[in-house]
CSV table of C-alpha atoms in Angstrom, one decimal:
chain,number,residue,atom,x,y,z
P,22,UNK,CA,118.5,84.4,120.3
P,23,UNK,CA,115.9,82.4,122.2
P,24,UNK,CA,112.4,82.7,120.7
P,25,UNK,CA,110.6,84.9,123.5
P,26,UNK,CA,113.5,87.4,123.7
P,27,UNK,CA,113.2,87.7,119.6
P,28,UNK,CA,109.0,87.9,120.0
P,29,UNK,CA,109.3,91.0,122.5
P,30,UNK,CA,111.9,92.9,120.8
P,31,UNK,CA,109.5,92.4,118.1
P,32,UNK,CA,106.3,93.6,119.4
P,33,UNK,CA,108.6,96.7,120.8
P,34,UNK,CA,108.9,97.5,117.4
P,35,UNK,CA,105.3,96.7,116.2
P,36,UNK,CA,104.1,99.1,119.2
P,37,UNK,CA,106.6,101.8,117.5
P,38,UNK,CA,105.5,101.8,114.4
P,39,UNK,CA,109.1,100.0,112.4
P,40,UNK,CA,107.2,96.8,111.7
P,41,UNK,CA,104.0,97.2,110.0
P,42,UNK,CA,101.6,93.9,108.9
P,43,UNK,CA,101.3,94.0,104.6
P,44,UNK,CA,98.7,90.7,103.8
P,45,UNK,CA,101.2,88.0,105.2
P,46,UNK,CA,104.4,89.8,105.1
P,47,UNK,CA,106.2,91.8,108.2
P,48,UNK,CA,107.6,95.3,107.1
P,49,UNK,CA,110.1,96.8,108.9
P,50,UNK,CA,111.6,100.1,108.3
P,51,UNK,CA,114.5,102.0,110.1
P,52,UNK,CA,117.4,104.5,109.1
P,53,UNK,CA,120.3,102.4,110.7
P,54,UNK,CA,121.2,99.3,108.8
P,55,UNK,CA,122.2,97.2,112.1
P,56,UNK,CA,119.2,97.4,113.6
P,57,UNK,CA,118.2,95.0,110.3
P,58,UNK,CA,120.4,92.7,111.3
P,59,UNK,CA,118.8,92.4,114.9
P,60,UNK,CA,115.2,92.1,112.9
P,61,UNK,CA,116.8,89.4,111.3
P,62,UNK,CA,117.7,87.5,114.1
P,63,UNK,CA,114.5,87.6,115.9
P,64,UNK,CA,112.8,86.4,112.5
P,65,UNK,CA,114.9,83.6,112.0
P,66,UNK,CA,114.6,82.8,115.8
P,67,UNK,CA,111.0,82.6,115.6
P,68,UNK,CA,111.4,80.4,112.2
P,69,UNK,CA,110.6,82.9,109.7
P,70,UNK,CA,113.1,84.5,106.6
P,71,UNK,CA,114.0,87.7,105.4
P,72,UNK,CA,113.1,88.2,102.2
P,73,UNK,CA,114.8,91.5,100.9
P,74,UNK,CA,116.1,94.8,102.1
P,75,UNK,CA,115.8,97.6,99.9
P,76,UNK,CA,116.4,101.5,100.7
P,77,UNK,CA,113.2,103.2,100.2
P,78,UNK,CA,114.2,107.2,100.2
P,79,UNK,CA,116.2,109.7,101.9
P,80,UNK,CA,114.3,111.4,104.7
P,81,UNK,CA,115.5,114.2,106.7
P,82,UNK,CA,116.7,114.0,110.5
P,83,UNK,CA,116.5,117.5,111.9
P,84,UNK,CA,117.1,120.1,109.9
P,85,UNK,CA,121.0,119.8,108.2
P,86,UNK,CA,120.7,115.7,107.9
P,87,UNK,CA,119.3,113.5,105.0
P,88,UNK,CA,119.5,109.8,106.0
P,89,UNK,CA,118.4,106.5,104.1
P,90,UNK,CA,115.2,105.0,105.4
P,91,UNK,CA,115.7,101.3,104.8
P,92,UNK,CA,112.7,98.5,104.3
P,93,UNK,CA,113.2,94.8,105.4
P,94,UNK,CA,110.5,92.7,104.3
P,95,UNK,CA,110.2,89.3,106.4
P,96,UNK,CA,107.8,86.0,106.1
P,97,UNK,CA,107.1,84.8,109.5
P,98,UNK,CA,104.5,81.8,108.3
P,99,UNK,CA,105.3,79.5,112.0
P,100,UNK,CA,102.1,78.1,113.7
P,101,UNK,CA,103.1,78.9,117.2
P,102,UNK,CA,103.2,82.9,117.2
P,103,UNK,CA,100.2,85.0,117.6
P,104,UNK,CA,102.5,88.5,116.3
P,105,UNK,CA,99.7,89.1,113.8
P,106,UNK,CA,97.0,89.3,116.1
P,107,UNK,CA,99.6,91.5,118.2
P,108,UNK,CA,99.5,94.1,115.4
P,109,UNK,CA,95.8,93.7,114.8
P,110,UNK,CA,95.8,95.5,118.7
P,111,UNK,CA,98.8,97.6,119.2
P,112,UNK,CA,100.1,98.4,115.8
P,113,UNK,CA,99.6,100.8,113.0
P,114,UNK,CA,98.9,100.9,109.6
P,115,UNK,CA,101.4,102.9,108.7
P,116,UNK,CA,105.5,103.2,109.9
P,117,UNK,CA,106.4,106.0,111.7
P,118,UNK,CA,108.8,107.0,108.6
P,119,UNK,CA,105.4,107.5,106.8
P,120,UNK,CA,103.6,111.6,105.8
P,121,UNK,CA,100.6,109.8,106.2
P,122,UNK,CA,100.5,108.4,109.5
């Protein structure tokens, strides 16, 4: 994947609320497991690494359907990407998976 492919399909999830900003870590949550693999790619094209994937609870998808919610935690320490001060503007503090927000 070429680097500003991988840097838009990331802001597109920043502007939905999957990837949050923790201190110097990327969080990205989401109840399919492929779509990791995909988050995965556009880290790696962009130099960064995937640190761990870990299922965080069940959450409920309408009202018959209980689904894992799944939490990929990436480092994305490369000098020429500005997706931090992307967040700062567009994103949330909280995923959309989250009571809170």
């Amino acid at each position: 994947m070429l680097p500003p492919i991988a840097e838009k399909k990331l802001q597109g999830w920043i502007r939905s609320r999957h990837i949050i900003c923790s201190g110097s870590f990327f969080l990205f949550e989401t109840v399919e497991y492929s779509t990791i693999d995909r988050f995965t790619e556009c880290v790696q094209a962009l130099g960064g690494s995937l640190i761990c994937v870990k299922p965080i609870k069940k959450i409920w998808i309408g009202n018959h359907r209980k689904v894992v919610l799944y939490q990929a935690k990436a480092s994305l320490h490369t000098p020429h990407h500005d997706l931090k001060q992307y967040w700062v503007k567009y994103g949330g503090f909280y995923s959309r998976f989250d009571e809170r927000g």
